[in-house]
CSV table of C-alpha atoms and ligand atoms in Angstrom, one decimal:
chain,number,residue,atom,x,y,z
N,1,UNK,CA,-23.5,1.5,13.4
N,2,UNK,CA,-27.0,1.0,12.5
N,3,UNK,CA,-27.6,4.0,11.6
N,4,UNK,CA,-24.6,4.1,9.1
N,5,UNK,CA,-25.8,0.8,7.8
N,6,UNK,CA,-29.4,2.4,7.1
N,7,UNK,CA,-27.8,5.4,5.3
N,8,UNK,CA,-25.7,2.8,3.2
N,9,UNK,CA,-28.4,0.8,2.3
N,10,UNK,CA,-30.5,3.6,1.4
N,11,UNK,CA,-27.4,4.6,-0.9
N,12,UNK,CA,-26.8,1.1,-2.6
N,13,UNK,CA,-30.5,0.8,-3.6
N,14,UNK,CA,-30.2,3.7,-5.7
N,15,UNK,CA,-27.2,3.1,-7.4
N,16,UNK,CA,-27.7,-1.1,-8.4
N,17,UNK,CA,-30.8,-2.5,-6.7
N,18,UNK,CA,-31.5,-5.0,-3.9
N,19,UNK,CA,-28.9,-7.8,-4.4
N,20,UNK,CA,-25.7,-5.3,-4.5
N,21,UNK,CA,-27.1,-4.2,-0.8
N,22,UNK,CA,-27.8,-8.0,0.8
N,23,UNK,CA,-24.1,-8.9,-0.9
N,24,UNK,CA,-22.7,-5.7,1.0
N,25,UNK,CA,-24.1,-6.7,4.4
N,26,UNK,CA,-23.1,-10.4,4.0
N,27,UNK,CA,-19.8,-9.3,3.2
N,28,UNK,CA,-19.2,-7.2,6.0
N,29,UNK,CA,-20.5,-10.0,8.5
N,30,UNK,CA,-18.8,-12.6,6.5
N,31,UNK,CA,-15.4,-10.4,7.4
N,32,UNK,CA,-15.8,-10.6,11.0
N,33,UNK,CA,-15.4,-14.0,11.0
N,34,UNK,CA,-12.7,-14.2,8.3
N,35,UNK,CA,-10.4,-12.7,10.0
N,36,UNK,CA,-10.6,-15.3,12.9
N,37,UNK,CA,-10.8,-18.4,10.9
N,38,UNK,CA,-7.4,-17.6,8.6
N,39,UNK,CA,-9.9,-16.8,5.6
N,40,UNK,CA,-6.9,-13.6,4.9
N,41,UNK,CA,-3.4,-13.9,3.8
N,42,UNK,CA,-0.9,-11.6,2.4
N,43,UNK,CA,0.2,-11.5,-1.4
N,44,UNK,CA,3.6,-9.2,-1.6
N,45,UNK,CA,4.3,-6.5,-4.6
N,46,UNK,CA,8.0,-5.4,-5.0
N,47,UNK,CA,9.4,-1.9,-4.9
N,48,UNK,CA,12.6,-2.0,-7.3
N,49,UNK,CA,15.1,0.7,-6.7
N,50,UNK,CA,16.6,1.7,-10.0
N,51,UNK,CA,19.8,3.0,-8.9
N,52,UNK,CA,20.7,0.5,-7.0
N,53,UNK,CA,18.9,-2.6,-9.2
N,54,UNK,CA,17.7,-3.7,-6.2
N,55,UNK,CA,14.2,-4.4,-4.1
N,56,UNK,CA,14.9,-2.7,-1.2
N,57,UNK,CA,11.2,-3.1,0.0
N,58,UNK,CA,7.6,-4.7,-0.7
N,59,UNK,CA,4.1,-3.7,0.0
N,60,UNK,CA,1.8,-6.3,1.9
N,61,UNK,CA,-1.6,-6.2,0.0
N,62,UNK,CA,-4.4,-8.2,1.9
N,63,UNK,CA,-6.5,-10.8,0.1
N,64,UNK,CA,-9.9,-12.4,1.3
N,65,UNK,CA,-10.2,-16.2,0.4
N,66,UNK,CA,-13.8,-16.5,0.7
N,67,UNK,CA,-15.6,-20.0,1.3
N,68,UNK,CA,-18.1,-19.4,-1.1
N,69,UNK,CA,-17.6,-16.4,-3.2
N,70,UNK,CA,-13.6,-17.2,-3.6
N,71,UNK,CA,-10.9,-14.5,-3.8
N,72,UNK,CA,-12.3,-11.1,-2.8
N,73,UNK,CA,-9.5,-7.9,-3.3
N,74,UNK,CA,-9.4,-5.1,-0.9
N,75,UNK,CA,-11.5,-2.4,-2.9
N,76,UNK,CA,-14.2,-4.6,-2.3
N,77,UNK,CA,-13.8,-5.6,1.2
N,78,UNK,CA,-11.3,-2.3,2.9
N,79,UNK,CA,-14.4,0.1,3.1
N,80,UNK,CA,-17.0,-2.1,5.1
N,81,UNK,CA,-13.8,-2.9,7.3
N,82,UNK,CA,-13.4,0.8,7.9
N,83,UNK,CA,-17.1,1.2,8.6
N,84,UNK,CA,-17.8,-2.0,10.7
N,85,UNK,CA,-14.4,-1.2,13.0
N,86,UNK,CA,-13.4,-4.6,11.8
N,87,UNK,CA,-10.2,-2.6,10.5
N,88,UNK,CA,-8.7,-2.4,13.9
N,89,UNK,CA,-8.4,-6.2,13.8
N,90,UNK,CA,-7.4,-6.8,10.4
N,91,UNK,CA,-4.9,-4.2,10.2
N,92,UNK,CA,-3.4,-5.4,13.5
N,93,UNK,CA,-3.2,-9.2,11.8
N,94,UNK,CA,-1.3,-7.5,8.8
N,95,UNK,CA,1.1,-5.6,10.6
N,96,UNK,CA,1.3,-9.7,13.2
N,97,UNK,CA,1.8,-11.5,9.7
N,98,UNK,CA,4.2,-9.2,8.0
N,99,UNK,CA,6.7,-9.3,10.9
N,100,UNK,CA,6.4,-12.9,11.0
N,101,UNK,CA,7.1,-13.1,7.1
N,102,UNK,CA,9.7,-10.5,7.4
N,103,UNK,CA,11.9,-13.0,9.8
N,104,UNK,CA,11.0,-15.8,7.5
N,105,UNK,CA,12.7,-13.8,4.5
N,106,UNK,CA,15.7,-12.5,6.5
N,107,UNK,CA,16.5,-16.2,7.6
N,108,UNK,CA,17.2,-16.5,4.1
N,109,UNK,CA,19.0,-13.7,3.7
N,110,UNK,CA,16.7,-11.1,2.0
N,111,UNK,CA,16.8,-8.0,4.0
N,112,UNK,CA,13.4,-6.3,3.0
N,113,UNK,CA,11.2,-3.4,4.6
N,114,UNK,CA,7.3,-4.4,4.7
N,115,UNK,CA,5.4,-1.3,3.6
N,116,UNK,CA,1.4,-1.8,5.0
N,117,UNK,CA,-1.3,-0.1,3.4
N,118,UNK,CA,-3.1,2.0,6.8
N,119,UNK,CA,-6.5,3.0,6.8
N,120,UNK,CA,-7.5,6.9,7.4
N,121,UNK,CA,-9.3,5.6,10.5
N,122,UNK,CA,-6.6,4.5,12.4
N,123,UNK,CA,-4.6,7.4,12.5
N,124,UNK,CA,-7.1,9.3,15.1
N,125,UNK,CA,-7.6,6.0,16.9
N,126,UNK,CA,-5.0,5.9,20.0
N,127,UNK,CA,-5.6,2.3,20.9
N,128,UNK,CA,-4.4,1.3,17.7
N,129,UNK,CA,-1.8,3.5,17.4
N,130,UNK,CA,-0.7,2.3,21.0
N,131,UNK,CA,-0.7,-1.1,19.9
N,132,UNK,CA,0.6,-1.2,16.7
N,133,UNK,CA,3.6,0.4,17.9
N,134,UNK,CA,3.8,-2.1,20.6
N,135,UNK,CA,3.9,-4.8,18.0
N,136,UNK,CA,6.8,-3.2,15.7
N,137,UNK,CA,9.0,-2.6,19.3
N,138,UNK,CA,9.1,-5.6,20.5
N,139,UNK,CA,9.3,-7.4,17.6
N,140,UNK,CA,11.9,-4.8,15.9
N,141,UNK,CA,10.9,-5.5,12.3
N,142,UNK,CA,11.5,-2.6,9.7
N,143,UNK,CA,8.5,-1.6,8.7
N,144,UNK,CA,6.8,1.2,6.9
N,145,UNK,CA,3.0,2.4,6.2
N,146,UNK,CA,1.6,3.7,3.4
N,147,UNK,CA,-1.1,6.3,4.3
N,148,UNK,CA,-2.9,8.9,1.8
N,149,UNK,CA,-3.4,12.4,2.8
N,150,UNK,CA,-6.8,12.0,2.0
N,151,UNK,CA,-6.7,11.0,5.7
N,152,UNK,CA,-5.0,13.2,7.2
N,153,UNK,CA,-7.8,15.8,6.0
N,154,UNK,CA,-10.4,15.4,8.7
N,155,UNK,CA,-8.2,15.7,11.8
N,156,UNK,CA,-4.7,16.7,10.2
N,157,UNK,CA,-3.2,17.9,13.7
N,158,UNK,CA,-3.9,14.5,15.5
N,159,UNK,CA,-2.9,12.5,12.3
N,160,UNK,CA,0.3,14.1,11.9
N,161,UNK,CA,0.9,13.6,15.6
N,162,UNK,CA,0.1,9.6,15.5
N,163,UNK,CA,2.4,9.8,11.7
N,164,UNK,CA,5.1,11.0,14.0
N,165,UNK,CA,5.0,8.6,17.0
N,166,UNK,CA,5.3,5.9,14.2
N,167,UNK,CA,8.1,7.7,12.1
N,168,UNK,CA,10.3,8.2,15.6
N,169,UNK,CA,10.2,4.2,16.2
N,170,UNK,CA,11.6,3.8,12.5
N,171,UNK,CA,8.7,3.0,10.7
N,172,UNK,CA,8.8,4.9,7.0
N,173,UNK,CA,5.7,6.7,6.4
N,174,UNK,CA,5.3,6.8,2.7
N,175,UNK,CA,2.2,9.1,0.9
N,176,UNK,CA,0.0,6.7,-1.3
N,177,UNK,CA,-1.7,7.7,-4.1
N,178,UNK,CA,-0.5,10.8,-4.7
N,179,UNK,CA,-2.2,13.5,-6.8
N,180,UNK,CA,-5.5,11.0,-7.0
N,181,UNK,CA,-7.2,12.5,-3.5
N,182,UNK,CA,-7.3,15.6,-2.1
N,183,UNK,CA,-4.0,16.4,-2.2
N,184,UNK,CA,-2.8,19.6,-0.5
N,185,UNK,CA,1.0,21.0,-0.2
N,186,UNK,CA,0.4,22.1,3.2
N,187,UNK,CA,-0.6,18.4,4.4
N,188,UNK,CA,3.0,17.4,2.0
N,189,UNK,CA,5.1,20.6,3.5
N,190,UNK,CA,4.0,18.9,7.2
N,191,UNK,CA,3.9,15.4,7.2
N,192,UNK,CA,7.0,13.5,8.2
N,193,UNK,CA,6.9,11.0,5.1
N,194,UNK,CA,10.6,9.8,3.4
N,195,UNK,CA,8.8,8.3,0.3
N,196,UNK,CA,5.7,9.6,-1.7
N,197,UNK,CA,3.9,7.4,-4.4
N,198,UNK,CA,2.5,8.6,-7.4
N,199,UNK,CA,-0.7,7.2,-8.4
N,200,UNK,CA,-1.0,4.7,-11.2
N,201,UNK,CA,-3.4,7.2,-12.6
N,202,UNK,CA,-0.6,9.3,-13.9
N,203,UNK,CA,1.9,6.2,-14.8
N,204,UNK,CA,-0.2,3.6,-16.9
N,205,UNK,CA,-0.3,6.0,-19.8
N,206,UNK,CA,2.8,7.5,-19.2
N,207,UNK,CA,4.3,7.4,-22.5
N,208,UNK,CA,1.3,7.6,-24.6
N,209,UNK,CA,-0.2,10.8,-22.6
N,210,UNK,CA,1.0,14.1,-23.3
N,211,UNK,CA,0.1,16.0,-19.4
N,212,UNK,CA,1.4,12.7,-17.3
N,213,UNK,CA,4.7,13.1,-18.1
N,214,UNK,CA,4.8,16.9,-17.0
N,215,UNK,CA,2.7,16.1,-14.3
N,216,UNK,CA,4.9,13.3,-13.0
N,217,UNK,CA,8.0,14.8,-13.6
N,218,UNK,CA,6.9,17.8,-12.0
N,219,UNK,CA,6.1,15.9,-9.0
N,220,UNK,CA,9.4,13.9,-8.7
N,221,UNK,CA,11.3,17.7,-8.7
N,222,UNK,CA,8.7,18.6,-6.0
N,223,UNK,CA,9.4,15.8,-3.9
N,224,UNK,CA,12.6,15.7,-4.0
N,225,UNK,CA,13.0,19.0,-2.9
N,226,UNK,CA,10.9,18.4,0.3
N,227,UNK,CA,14.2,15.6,0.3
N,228,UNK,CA,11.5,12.2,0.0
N,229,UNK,CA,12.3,9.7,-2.4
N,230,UNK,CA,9.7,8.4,-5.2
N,231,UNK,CA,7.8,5.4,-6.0
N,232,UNK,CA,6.0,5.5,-8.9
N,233,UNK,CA,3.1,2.7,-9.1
N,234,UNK,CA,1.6,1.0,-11.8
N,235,UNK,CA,4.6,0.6,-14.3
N,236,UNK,CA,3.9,-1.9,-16.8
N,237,UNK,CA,5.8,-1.3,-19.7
N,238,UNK,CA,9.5,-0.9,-20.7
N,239,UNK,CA,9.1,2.3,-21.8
N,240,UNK,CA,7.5,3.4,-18.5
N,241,UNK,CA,10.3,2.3,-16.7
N,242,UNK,CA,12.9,3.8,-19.1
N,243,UNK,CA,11.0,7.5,-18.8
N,244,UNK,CA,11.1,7.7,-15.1
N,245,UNK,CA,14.4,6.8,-15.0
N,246,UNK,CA,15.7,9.6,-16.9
N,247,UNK,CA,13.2,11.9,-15.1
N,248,UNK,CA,14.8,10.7,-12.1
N,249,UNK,CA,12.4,8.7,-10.0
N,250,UNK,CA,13.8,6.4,-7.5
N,251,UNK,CA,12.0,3.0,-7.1
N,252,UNK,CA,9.4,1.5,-9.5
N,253,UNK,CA,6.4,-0.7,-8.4
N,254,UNK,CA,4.0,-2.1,-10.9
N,255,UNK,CA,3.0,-5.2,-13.2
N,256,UNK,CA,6.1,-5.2,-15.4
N,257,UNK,CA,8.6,-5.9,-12.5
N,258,UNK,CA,6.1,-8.3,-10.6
N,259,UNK,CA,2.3,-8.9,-9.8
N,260,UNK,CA,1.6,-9.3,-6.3
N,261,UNK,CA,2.7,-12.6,-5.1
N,262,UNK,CA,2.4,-15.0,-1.8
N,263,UNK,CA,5.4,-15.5,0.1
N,264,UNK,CA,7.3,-18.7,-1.5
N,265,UNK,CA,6.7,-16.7,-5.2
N,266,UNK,CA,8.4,-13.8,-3.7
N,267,UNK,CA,11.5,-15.7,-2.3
N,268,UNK,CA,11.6,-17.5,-5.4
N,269,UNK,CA,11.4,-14.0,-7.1
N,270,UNK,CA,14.2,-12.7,-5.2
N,271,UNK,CA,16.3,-15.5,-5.9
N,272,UNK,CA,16.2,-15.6,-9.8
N,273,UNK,CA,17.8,-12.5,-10.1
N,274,UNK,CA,15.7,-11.5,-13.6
N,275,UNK,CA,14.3,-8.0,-12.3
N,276,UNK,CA,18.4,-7.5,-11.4
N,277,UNK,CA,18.6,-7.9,-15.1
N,278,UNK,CA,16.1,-5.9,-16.6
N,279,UNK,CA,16.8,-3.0,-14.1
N,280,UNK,CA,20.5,-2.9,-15.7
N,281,UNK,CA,19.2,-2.6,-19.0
N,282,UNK,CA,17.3,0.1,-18.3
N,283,UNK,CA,20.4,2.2,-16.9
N,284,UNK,CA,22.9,0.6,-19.4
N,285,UNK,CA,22.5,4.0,-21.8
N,286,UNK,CA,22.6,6.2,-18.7
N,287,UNK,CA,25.9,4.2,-17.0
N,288,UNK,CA,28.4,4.5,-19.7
D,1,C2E,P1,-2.7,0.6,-3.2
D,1,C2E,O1,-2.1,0.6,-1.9
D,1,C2E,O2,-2.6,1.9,-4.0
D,1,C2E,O3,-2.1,-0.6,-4.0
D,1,C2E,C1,-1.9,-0.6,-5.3
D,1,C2E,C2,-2.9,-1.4,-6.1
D,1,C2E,O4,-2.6,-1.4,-7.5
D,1,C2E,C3,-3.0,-2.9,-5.7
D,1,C2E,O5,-4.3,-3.3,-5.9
D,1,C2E,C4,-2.1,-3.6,-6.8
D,1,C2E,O6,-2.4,-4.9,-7.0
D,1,C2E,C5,-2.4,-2.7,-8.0
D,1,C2E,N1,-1.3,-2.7,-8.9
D,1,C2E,C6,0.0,-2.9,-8.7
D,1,C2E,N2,0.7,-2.8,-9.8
D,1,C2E,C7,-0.1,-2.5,-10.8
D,1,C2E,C8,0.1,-2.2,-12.2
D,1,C2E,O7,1.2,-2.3,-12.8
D,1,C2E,N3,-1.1,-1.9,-12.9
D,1,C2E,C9,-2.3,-1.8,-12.4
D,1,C2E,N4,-3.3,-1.5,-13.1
D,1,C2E,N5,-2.5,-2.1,-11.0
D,1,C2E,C10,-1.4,-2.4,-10.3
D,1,C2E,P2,-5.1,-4.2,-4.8
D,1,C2E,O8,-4.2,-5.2,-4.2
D,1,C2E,O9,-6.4,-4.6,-5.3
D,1,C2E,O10,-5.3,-3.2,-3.6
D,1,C2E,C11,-6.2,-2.1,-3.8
D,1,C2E,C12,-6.1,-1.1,-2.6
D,1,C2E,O11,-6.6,-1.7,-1.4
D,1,C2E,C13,-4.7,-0.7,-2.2
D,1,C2E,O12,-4.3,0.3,-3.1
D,1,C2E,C14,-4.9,-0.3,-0.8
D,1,C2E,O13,-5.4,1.1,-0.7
D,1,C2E,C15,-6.0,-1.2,-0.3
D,1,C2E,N6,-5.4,-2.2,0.5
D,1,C2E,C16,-4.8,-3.4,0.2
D,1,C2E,N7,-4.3,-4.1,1.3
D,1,C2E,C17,-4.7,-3.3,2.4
D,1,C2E,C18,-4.6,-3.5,3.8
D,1,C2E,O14,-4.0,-4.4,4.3
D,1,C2E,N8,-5.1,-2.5,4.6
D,1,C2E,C19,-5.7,-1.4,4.0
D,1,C2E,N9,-6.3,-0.5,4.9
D,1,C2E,N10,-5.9,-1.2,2.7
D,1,C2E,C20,-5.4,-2.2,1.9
D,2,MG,MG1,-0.4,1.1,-1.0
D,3,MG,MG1,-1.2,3.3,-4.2
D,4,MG,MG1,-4.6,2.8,-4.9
């Protein structure tokens, strides 16, 4: 650990100077603490399925309410996690939190899968695989994780093992990301996912790139024949949303159908029906 530290400070000088490294150290010991003292909660995103104009699942996306620095986002705070170990803990409070939330919802009658975003650590760490399984058996809650096959890359035989000991107690393993990393059709031919994600990377400028539609279409056909469905993320247009539906993508995640949102915003989300009505629009032309 120390040693890691020293390489990372040594790293962090170069790039932007003394402050970025005291911030980065702060940080991670700030995080320690944070996860004990309830500084973390849970904003949900929505996955809308477009032929079925329905949400058929949301992704939990953690937040860090800071006492002095305010709201931090994961980007920031994910990596010293991974490197500290503190990832064991938080991602074991995420998976705690997201069964809890998922029993709140289904009291009111919203049926939802709980997709959790899982570090490339903790797929060659057997204690955590051990418990986190533990958690979603007794508890039965339909979840799924989203993993990238970035990593998968440094110990793909013990990863895909762990993938599958999740996948044969129902969770969904979905592929986040895809086509941002190191992507590599013989990690895709192997792992046993059901969904893959395209990255926002390829969806933002959808319709005003010429390559991302060919490249996403491309990768919807490929997908689907390995029989996965797909989620493309980052839609936030109209016109995004009316271009992978005709290319055939299955469920849209992104800015236009919803930010991400606590829990009470989500229920209240659910209940207003207004994503119902602008995923009918979109297959009006295609329905008739
Ligand atoms: P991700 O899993 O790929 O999540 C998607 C990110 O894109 C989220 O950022 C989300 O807020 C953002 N996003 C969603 N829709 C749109 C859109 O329409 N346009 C644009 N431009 N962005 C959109 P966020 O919440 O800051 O999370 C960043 C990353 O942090 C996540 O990427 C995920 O890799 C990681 N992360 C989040 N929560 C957790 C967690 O509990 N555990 C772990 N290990 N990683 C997490
Ligand atoms: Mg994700
Ligand atoms: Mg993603
Ligand atoms: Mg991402």
């Amino acid at each position: 650990l120390v040693e890691s530290r020293t390489e990372r400070v040594a790293v962090a000088r170069d790039v932007s100077g003394d402050t970025a490294v005291i911030d980065q150290i702060e940080l991670a010991r700030d995080l320690t603490l944070a996860i004990e003292r309830e500084e973390l909660f849970l904003q949900y995103q929505p996955k809308v399925h477009l032929r079925r104009q329905q949400i058929t699942s949301v992704e939990a996306l953690v937040r860090w309410n800071h006492p002095t620095r305010g709201l931090v986002l994961p980007n920031d705070f994910i990596p010293l996690a991974e490197e500290s170990r503190d990832i064991v803990a938080l991602t074991l409070w995420t998976i705690r939190r997201s069964i809890q939330d998922q029993k709140t919802l289904a009291d009111k009658g919203h049926d939802l899968r709980i997709f959790i975003n899982i570090a490339g650590v903790l797929l060659a760490d057997k204690r955590f695989v051990r418990r986190a399984c533990a958690l979603v058996e007794s508890s039965g809650a339909r979840l799924g994780f989203e993993i990238t096959e970035t990593s998968v890359i440094r110990d793909p035989e013990g990863a895909i093992a762990n993938l599958k000991v999740f996948a044969d107690i129902g969770i969904v393993i979905a592929i986040d990301d895809y086509g941002a990393g190191l992507s590599s059709l013989a990690y895709l031919k192997q792992l046993p996912a059901r969904e893959l994600k395209i990255d926002k990377l390829f969806v933002t400028q959808l319709t005003s790139s010429n390559r991302d539609p060919l490249i996403v279409r491309s990768t919807i056909d490929l997908a689907h024949a390995l029989e996965m469905e797909v989620v493309a993320e980052g839609v936030e247009t109209q016109a995004a949303m009316a271009l992978l539906s005709v290319m055939g993508c299955d469920m849209i995640q992104g800015f236009l159908i919803s930010r991400p949102i606590n829990l009470d915003a989500l229920i209240h989300f659910l209940e207003d029906g207004k994503y119902q009505a602008m995923a009918a629009d979109i297959r009006a032309p295609f329905n008739r």
